[in-house]
Structure formats: C-alpha cells, structure tokens
Short mmCIF file of C-alpha atoms in Angstrom, two decimals:
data_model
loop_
_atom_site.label_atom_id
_atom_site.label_comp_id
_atom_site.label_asym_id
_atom_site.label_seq_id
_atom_site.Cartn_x
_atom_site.Cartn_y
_atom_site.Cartn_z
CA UNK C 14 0.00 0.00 0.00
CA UNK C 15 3.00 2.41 0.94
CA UNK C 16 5.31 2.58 -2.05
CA UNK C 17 9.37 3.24 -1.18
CA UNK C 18 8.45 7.41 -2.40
CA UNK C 19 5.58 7.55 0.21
CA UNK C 20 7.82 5.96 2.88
CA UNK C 21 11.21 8.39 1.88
CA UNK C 22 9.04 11.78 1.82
CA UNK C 23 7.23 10.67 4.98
CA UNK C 24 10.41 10.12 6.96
CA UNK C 25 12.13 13.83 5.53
CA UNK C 26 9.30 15.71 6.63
CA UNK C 27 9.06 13.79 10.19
CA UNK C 28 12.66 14.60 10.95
CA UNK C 29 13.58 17.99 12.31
CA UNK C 30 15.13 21.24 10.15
CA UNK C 31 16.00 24.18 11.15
CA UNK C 32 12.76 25.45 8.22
CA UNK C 33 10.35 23.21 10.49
CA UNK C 34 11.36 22.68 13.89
CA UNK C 35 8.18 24.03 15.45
CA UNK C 36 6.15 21.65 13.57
CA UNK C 37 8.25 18.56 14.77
CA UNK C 38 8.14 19.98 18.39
CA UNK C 39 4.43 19.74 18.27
CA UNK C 40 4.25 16.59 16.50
CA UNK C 41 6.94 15.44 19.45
CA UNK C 42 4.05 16.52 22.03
CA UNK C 43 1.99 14.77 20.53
CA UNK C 44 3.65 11.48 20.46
CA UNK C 45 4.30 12.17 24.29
CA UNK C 46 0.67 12.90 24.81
CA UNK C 47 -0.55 9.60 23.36
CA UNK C 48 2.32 7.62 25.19
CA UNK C 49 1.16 9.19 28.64
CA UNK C 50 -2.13 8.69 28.24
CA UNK C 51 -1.79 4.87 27.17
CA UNK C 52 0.88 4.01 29.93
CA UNK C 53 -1.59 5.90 32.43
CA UNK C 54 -4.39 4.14 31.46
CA UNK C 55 -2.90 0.48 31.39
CA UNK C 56 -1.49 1.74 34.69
CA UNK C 57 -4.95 2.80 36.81
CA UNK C 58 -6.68 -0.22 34.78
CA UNK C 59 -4.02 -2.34 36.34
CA UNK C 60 -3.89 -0.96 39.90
CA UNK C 61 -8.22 -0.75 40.10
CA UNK C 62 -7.99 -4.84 38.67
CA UNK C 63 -5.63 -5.62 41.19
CA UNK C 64 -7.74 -3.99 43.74
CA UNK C 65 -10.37 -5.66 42.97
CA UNK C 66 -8.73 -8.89 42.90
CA UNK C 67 -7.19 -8.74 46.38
CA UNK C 68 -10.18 -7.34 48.20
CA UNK C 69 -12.13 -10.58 46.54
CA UNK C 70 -9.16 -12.90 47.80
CA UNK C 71 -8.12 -11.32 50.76
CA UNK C 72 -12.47 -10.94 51.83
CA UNK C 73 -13.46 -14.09 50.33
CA UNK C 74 -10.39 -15.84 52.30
CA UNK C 75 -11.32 -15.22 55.77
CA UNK C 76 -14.68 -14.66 55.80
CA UNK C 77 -16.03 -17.59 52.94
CA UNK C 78 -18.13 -17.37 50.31
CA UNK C 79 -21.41 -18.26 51.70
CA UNK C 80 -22.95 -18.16 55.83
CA UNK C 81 -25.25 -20.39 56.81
CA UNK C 82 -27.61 -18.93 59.67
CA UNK C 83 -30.41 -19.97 61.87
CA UNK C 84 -33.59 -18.74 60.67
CA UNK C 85 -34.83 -17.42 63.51
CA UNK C 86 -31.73 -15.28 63.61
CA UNK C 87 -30.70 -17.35 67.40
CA UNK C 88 -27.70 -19.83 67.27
CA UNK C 89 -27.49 -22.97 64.78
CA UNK C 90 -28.14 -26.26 66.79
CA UNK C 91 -27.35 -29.45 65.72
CA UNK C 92 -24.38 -28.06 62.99
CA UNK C 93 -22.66 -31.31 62.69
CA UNK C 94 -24.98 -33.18 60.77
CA UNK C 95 -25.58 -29.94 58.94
CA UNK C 96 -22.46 -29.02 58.13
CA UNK C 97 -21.66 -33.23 57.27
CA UNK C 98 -25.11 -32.20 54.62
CA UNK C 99 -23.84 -29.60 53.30
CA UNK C 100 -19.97 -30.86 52.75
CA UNK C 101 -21.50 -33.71 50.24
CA UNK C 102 -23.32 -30.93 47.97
CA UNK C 103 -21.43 -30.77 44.71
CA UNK C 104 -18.98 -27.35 44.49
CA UNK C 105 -18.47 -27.53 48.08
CA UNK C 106 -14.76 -26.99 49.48
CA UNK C 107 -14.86 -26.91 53.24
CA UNK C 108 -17.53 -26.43 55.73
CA UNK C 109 -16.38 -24.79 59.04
CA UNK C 110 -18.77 -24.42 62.10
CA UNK C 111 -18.17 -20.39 63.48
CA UNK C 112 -18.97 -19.30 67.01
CA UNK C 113 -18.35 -15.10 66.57
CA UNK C 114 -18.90 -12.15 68.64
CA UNK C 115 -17.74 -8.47 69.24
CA UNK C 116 -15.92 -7.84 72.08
CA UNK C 117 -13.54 -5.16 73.55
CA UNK C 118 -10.25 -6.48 73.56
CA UNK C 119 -7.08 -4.53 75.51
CA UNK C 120 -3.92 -5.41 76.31
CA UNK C 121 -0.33 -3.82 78.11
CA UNK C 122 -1.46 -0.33 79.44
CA UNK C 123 -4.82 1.63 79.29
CA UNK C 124 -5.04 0.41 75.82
CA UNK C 125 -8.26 -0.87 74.29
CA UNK C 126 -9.81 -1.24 70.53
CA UNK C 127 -12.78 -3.02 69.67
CA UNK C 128 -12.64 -6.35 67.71
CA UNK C 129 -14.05 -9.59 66.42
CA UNK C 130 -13.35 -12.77 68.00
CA UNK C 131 -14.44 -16.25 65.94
CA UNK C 132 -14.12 -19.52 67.60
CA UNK C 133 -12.99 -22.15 65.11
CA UNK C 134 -12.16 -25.84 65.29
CA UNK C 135 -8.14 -26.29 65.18
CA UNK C 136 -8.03 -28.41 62.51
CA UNK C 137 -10.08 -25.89 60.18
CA UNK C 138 -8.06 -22.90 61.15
CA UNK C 139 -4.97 -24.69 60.62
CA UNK C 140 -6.04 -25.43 57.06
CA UNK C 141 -7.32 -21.86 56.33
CA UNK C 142 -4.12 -20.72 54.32
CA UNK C 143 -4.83 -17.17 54.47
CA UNK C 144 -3.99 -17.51 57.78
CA UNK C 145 -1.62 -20.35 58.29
CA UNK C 146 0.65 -19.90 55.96
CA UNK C 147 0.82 -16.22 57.31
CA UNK C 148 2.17 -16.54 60.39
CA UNK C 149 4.58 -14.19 61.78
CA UNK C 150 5.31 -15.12 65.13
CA UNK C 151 4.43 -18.23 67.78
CA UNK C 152 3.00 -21.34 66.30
CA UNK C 153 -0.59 -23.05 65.30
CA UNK C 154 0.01 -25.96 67.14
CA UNK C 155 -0.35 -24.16 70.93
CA UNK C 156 -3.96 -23.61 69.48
CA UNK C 157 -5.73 -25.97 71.79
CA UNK C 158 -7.36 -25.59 74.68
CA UNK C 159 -9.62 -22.88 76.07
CA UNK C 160 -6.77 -20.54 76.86
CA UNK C 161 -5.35 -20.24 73.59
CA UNK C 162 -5.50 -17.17 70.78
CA UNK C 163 -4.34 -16.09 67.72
CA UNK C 164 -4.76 -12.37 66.94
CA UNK C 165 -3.66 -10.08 63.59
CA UNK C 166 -0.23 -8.27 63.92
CA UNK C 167 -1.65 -4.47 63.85
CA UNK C 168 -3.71 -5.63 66.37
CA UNK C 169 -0.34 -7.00 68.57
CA UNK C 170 1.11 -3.61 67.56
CA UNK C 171 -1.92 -1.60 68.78
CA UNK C 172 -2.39 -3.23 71.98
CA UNK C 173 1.59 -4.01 72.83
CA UNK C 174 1.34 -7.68 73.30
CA UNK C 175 3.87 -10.69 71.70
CA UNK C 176 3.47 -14.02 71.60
CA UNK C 177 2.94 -15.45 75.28
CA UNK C 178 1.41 -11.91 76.22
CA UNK C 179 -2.35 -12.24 77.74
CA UNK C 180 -5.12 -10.19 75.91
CA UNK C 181 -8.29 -9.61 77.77
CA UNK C 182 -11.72 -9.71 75.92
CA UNK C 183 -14.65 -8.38 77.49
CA UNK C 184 -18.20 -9.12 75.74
CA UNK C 185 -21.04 -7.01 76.06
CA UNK C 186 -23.15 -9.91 76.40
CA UNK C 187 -22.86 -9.79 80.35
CA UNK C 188 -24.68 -12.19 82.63
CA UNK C 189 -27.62 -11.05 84.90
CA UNK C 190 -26.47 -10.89 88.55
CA UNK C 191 -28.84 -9.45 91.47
CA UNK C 192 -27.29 -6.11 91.26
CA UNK C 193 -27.51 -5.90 87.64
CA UNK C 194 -25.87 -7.41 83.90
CA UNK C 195 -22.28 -7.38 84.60
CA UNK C 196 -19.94 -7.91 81.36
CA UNK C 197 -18.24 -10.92 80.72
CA UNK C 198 -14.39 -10.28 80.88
CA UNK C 199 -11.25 -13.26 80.16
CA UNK C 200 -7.96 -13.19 79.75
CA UNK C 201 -6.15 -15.34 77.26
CA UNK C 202 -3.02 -16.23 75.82
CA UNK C 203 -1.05 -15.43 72.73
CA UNK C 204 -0.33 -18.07 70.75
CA UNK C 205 0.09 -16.56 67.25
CA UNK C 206 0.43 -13.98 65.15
CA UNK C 207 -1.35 -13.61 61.61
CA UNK C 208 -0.55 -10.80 59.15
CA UNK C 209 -3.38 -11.98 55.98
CA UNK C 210 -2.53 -8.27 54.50
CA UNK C 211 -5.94 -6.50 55.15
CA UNK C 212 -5.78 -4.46 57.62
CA UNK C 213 -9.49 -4.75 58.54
CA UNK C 214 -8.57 -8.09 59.79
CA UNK C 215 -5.29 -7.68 60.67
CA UNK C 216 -6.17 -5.08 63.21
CA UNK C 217 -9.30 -6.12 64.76
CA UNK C 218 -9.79 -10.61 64.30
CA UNK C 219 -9.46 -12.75 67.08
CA UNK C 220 -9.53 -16.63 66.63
CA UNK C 221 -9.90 -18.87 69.34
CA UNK C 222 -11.12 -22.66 69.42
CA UNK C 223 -14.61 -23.49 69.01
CA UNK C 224 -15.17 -25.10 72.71
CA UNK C 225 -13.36 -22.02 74.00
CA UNK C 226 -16.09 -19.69 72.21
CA UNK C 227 -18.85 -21.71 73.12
CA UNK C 228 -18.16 -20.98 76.19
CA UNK C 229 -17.47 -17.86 76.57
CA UNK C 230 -20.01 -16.76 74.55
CA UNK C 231 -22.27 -19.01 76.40
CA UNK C 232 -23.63 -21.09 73.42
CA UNK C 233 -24.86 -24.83 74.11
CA UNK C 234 -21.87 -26.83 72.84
CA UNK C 235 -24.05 -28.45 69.90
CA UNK C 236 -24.75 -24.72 68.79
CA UNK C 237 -22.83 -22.77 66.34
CA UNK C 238 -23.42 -18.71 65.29
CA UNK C 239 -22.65 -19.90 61.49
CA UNK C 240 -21.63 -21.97 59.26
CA UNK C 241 -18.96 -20.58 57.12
CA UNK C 242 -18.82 -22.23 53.30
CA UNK C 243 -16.63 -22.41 50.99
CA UNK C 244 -17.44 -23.40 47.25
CA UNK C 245 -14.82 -24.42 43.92
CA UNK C 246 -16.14 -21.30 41.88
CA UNK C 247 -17.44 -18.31 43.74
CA UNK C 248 -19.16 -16.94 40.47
CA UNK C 249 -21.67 -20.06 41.15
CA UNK C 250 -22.08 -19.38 44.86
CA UNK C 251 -25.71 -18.80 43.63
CA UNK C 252 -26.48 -22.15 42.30
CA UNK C 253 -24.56 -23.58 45.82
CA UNK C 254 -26.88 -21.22 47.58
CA UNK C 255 -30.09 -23.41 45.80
CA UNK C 256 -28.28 -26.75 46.06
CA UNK C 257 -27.84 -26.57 49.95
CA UNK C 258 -31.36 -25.17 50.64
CA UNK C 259 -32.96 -28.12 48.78
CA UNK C 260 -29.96 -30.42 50.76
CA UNK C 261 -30.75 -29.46 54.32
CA UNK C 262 -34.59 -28.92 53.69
CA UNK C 263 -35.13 -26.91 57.15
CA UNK C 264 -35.42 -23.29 57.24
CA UNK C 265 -32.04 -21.44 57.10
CA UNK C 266 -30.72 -17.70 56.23
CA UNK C 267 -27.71 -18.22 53.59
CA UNK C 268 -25.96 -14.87 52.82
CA UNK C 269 -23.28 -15.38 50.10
CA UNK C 270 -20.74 -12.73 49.51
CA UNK C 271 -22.48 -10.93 46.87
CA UNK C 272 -25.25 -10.08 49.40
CA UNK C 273 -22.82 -9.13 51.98
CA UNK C 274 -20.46 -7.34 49.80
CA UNK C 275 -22.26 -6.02 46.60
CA UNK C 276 -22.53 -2.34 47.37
CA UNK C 277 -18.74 -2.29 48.07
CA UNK C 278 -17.77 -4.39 44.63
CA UNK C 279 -20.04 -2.22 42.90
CA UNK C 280 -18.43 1.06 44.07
CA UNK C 281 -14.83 -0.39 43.08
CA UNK C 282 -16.45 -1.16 39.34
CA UNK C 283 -18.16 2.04 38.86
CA UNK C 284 -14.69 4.13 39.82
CA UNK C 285 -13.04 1.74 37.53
CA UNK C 286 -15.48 2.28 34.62
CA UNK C 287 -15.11 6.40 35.20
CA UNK C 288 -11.23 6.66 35.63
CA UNK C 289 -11.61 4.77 32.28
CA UNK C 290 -13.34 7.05 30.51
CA UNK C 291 -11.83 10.49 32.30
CA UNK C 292 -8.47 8.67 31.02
CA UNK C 293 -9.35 8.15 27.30
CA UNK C 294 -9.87 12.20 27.22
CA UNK C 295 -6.11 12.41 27.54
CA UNK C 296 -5.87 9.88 24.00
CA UNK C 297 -8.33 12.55 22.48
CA UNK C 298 -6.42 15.10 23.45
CA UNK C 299 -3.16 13.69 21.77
CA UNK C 300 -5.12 12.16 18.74
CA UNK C 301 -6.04 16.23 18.45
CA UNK C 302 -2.80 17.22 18.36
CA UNK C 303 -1.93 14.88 15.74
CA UNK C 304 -4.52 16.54 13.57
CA UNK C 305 -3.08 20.44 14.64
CA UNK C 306 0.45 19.08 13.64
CA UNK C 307 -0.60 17.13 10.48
CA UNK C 308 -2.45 20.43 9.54
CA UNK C 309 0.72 22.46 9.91
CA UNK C 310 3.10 20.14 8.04
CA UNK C 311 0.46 20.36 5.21
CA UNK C 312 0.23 24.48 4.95
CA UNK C 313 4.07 24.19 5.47
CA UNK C 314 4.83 21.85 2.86
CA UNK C 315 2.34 23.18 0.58
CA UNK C 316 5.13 24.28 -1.91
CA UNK C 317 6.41 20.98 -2.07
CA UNK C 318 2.94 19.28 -2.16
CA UNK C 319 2.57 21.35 -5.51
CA UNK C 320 6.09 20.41 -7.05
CA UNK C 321 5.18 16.52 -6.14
CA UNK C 322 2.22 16.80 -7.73
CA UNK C 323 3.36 19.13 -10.48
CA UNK C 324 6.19 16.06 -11.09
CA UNK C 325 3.28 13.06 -11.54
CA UNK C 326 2.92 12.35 -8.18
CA UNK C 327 -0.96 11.48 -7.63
CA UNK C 328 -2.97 12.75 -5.13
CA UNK C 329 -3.55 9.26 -3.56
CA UNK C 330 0.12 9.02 -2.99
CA UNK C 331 0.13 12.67 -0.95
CA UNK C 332 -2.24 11.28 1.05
CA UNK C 333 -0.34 8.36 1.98
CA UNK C 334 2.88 10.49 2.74
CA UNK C 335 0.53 12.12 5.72
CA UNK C 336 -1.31 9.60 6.71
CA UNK C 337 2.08 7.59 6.85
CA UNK C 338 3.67 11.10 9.18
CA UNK C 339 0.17 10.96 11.38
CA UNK C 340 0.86 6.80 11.94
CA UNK C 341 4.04 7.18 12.66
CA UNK C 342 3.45 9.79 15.53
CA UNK C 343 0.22 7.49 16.85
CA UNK C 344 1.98 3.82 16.23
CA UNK C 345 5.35 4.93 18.50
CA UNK C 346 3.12 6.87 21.10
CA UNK C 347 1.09 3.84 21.47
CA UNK C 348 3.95 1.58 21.55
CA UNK C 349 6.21 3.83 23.94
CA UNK C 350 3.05 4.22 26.22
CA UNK C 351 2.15 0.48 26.14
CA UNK C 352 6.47 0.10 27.37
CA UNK C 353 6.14 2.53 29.84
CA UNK C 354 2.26 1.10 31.42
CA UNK C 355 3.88 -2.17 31.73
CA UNK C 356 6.98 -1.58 33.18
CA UNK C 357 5.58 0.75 35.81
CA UNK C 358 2.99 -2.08 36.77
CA UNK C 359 5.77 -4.51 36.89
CA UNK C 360 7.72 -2.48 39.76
CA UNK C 361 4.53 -0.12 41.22
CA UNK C 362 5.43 -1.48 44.60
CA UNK C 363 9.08 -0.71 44.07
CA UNK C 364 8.29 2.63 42.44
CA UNK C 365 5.27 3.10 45.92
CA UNK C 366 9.06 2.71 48.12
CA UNK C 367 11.12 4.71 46.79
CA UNK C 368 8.74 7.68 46.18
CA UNK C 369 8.17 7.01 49.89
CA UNK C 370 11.70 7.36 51.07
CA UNK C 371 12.14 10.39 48.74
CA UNK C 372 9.67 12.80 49.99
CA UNK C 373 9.57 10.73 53.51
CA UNK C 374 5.61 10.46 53.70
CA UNK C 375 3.50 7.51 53.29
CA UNK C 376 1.37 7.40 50.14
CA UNK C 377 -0.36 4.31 50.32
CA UNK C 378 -2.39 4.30 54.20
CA UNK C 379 -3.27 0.57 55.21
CA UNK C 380 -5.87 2.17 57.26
CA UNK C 381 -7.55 4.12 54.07
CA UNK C 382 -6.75 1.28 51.51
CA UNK C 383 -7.17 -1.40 53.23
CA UNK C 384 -4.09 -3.69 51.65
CA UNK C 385 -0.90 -3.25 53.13
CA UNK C 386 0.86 -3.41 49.84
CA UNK C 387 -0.05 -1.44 46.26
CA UNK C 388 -1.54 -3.94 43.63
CA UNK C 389 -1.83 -4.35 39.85
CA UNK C 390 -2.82 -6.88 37.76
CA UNK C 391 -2.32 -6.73 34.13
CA UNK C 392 -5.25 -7.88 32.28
CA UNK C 393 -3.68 -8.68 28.84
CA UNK C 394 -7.34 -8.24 27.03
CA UNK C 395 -7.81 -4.79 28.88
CA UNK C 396 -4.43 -3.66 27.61
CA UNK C 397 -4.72 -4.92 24.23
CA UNK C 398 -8.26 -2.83 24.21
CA UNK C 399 -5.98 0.06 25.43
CA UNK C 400 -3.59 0.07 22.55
CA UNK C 401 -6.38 -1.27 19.88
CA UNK C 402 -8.60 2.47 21.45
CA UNK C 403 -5.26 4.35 20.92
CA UNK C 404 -4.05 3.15 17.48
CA UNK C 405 -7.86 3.56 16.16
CA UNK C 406 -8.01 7.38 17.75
CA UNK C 407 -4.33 8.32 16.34
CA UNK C 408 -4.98 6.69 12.92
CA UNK C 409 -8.65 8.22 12.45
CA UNK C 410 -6.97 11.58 13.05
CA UNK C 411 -4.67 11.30 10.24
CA UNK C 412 -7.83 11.14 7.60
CA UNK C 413 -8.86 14.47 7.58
CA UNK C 414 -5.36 16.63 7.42
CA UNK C 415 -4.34 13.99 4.47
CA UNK C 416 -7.47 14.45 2.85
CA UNK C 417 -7.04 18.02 2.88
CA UNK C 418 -3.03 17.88 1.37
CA UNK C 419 -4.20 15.30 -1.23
CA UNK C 420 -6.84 17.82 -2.35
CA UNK C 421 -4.08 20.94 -2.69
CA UNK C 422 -4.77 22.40 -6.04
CA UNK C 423 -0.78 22.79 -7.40
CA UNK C 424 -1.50 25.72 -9.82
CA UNK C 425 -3.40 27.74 -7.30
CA UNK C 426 -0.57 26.95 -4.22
CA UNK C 427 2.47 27.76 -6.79
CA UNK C 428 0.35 31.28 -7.66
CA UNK C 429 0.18 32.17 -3.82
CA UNK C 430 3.67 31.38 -3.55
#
C-alpha cells in the first residue's frame, strides 16, 4: 500500500530542520501525549484490577463465600450433621462451624480497641491458608485448649502484646447478677500472630477454638453462630446457595458474599469504569494534536505538495505520505506508552518505596486502603483494548489533514507562492 516514495518523503518531513522545527516539536508533544495517556491508562486499569482482585481474595479468604444462619436469627443447633449435609453438595470446598462475637479487647497499658473474636475448630483454622501460611510469630500448634488465641499483627502492635502476652476480651453480652448485667471479661493467651494483609482483619480478628467460644459466649456446645462455606467457583455461589437449601430442607438464612459485599464491589467497578473514561480524554487530546500538527506540516509543505504533484505524483500518494507522518506519531506513542504502562505495573510497589523514602511520607495508608501493599494486575485483554482504542483514535486523526493535502490544487498553491 505504501510505495518506497511515500515511505522516503514521509520520513524527511518527520525529521527535524531548522525550516520546520516548530512543527516537529508539536508533533513530538503529541507522540508524548498519546504515550502518557496509554501508559496511564494500562497503569490505573491495572492498579483498580488488582484492587479488585485482592479485596475478593483477601475478603473471600477469611470470611467464605457463603454463611449459613439460623432462621430465627438465634444460634445454629445441631451443625454437625448440617455441616456433614452440606460438605456432600457438589462445588463444596470446606464447611467450618463459626462461634463469633464483638468484644472489647485490651492489652499492656490503658489500651483498648474493639474487635471480632471467631471460635474455630483447630483443625479448620490450621487449614485456612490465608492464615496459616501467614504466620509471623508463635506457632498453630499451641492452638488448643480454652486458653489459647491467635490475633492479627496491627492488632499486637496496637495493643503491645507478643506471643505469650495475655489479651483480655470483654463481651457485652454480660450475665444477669442481682445487682444488675455485669460484662463478661477473660484473659487469654497469645499463641500466634497472623498478618493476611488486610488491615481490617489484621487489626481487629481474634480466633480462638470453638469449645473455648462456646463458652465464653455461652452457646450450648451443639450450637454454632454460622456456618462458614466455601465453594470451587465463587461466580456459582448462587447455584450452591439453591443446592444446599434443597440439601438441608429446614429453614435457614444463607448470605453469600455478593449479598454481603455487593454495594462495596459495585463502588470499586463504577470508579473503575469512570477513571476509564476520564483517562481516554487524555488519548483525544493527543489524537487532536496529531490533527493540529498534520495540519501544519500540510500548509508548510504546501510548496512541495505542488512540485510533487506538479512532477506526476498522484494525489492518492500525498495522502499516503501524511497519513504515513500521522501513523508514525500514533503507532510509536502507542507503543512507547504500552512500554512505559507495563513496566511501571511490573515495579509499582518498588516505584510506591522509593517515592516514599524520597519525599519521607507515606502514600499508600493501610488504614484508608485497606491492603498493606499497592496492587496491579495486568489484564492482557484490557491492555490490548488500550492500545487497539489508541491506534484507532491516532490513525482516524490522520484522515482528515491527508485528505485536505491530497486535495491541494498545485497551480493555485504555486500562484500564492
């Protein structure tokens, strides 16, 4: 399509003279433009995916995908044979009796925080790998007994206790004495720390073993608060949800994670979808400037547009020569850009630390984000929609200023000049 004349008086008029620097400086901002805007777009695409992602995972991991409640909103009796039920439907991973509460936990000091504590069998927490294979200090095998805890490491931090250290939970569930409801206050031990990099949970989560809870929280020791369920794919959990009411054929209340955590997924999606679209504006932008440049290359070279054409050179092959000067500006953008987005999402965490110990602030707050650590996920389809968007903007923008050179009448540019 692009003969070897196209191609040679293309690549003269793209490279810089002294007769047209200012239209090769603009054509230069342009390619910039278009390389920003794709690498920052890949970039926030990347980093609002891998949000996404980890909140799912990190959410998902501790709390399950589905909770299996009482109907009458009191405690679940009987949850062995239920829970034996609802292990044998098909999708199911794991099935995990829960006894869970709020309770004020505090620790060395006057300190104090409010928290969550969930009494779980041993043997299930020990196979929960968000947790187990996240230990940072003390064991899972001291977790036994009914003076045993693990806690979250912000939570250590907050309340200045270490492994061996006693933490002291106090329930507002209090038992009725004759001179009143006084609250139910133990101490336990430290047996391990967890850091599962959410700092929801690593700040406030208590485990302790299910007899423990039971007791504390003064449940009959064939009742449970919940059953927490796992399933193989948690875009099904809906199809679980029907297969396990139809199992147990009782009346239960089964809130699956989209219930719980819809309006939260949706908000992540919805930013997602606008950053997206405030982001293409920058692409515009660029595939604008492309036309101003291409515009001023053709009133600047209109002299020679006339000689080329005055010499046989059809008007089909001036168009080419511009469209060929608009492509190359949009094609090395794109590609520079698409560079650029990738690399940076390759080494964002690296990037997040050393921007940190330049200016000596923090810029990514556990306590705002949620995830200790800055993620981003490269969706290969997302990116290749990216650079297929940019390529289609830059080369669309090249039709109209080549149109217009290809229609230069010679005899009535030469008579101007």
């Amino acid at each position: 399509m692009f003969g070897a004349f196209e191609r040679t008086v293309a690549m003269r008029y793209l490279m810089s003279r002294k007769s047209d620097r200012f239209t090769s400086i603009i054509g230069t901002f342009s390619l910039v433009g278009i390389m920003l805007g794709v690498a920052t777009l890949i970039i926030v695409l990347s980093v609002m995916g891998g949000f996404r992602q980890e909140l799912l995972g990190r959410i998902l991991g501790l709390n399950g995908h589905m909770g299996i409640y009482a109907a009458d909103r009191g405690n679940l009796r009987d949850f062995d044979a239920i829970t034996a039920t609802i292990r044998r439907q098909p999708g199911v991973v794991t099935a995990t009796p829960v006894v869970e509460g709020q309770v004020l936990l505090s620790g060395a000091g006057n300190s104090a925080t409010g928290g969550l504590a969930r009494g779980i069998r041993p043997e299930d927490l020990r196979t929960k790998a968000i947790v187990a294979n996240n230990i940072r200090a003390g064991s899972l095998e001291q977790f036994e007994g009914d003076d045993a805890v693990a806690i979250g490491t912000r939570l250590a931090y907050r309340l200045g206790l270490n492994v061996g250290d006693k933490i002291t939970m106090i329930s507002p569930q209090g038992r009725a004495t004759v001179i009143g409801t006084i609250p139910r206050l133990r101490a336990y031990t430290v047996v391990a720390l967890f850091e599962v990099g959410m700092n929801e949970y690593d700040s406030s989560y208590v485990f302790m073993p299910l007899p423990a809870a039971q007791v504390y929280f003064q449940t009959t020791p064939e009742a449970v608060t919940q059953i927490e369920v796992f399933v193989q794919d948690p875009t099904r959990v809906r199809a679980v949800n029907a297969e396990i009411r139809r199992a147990l054929n009782q009346p239960v209340r089964i809130i699956d994670w989209q219930d719980s955590n819809s309006s939260f997924f949706a908000a992540v999606q919805v930013e997602r979808n606008v950053m997206f679209l405030i982001l293409t504006l920058i692409i515009i932008v660029a595939a604008f400037n492309i036309i101003s440049t291409l515009i001023m290359l053709v009133k600047d070279k209109g002299k020679d547009i006339a000689v080329l054409r005055t010499m046989g050179a059809t008007s089909g092959s001036i168009m080419r020569i511009f469209l060929m000067c608009g492509a190359w500006i949009g094609v090395s953008g794109t590609l520079a850009g698409f560079a650029l987005g990738v690399l940076f999402c390759k080494n964002i965490e690296n990037i997040r630390q050393f921007v940190q110990w330049v200016i000596g602030a923090e810029l990514f707050s556990a306590e705002i984000y949620f995830l200790t650590q800055l993620p981003a996920v490269l969706n290969w389809n997302e990116v290749g929609q990216v650079v297929t968007l940019a390529l289609t903007l830059a080369l669309l923008a090249t039709i109209y200023p080549s149109w217009r050179a290809a229609k230069t009448d010679p005899v009535e540019m030469l008579r101007n000049e």
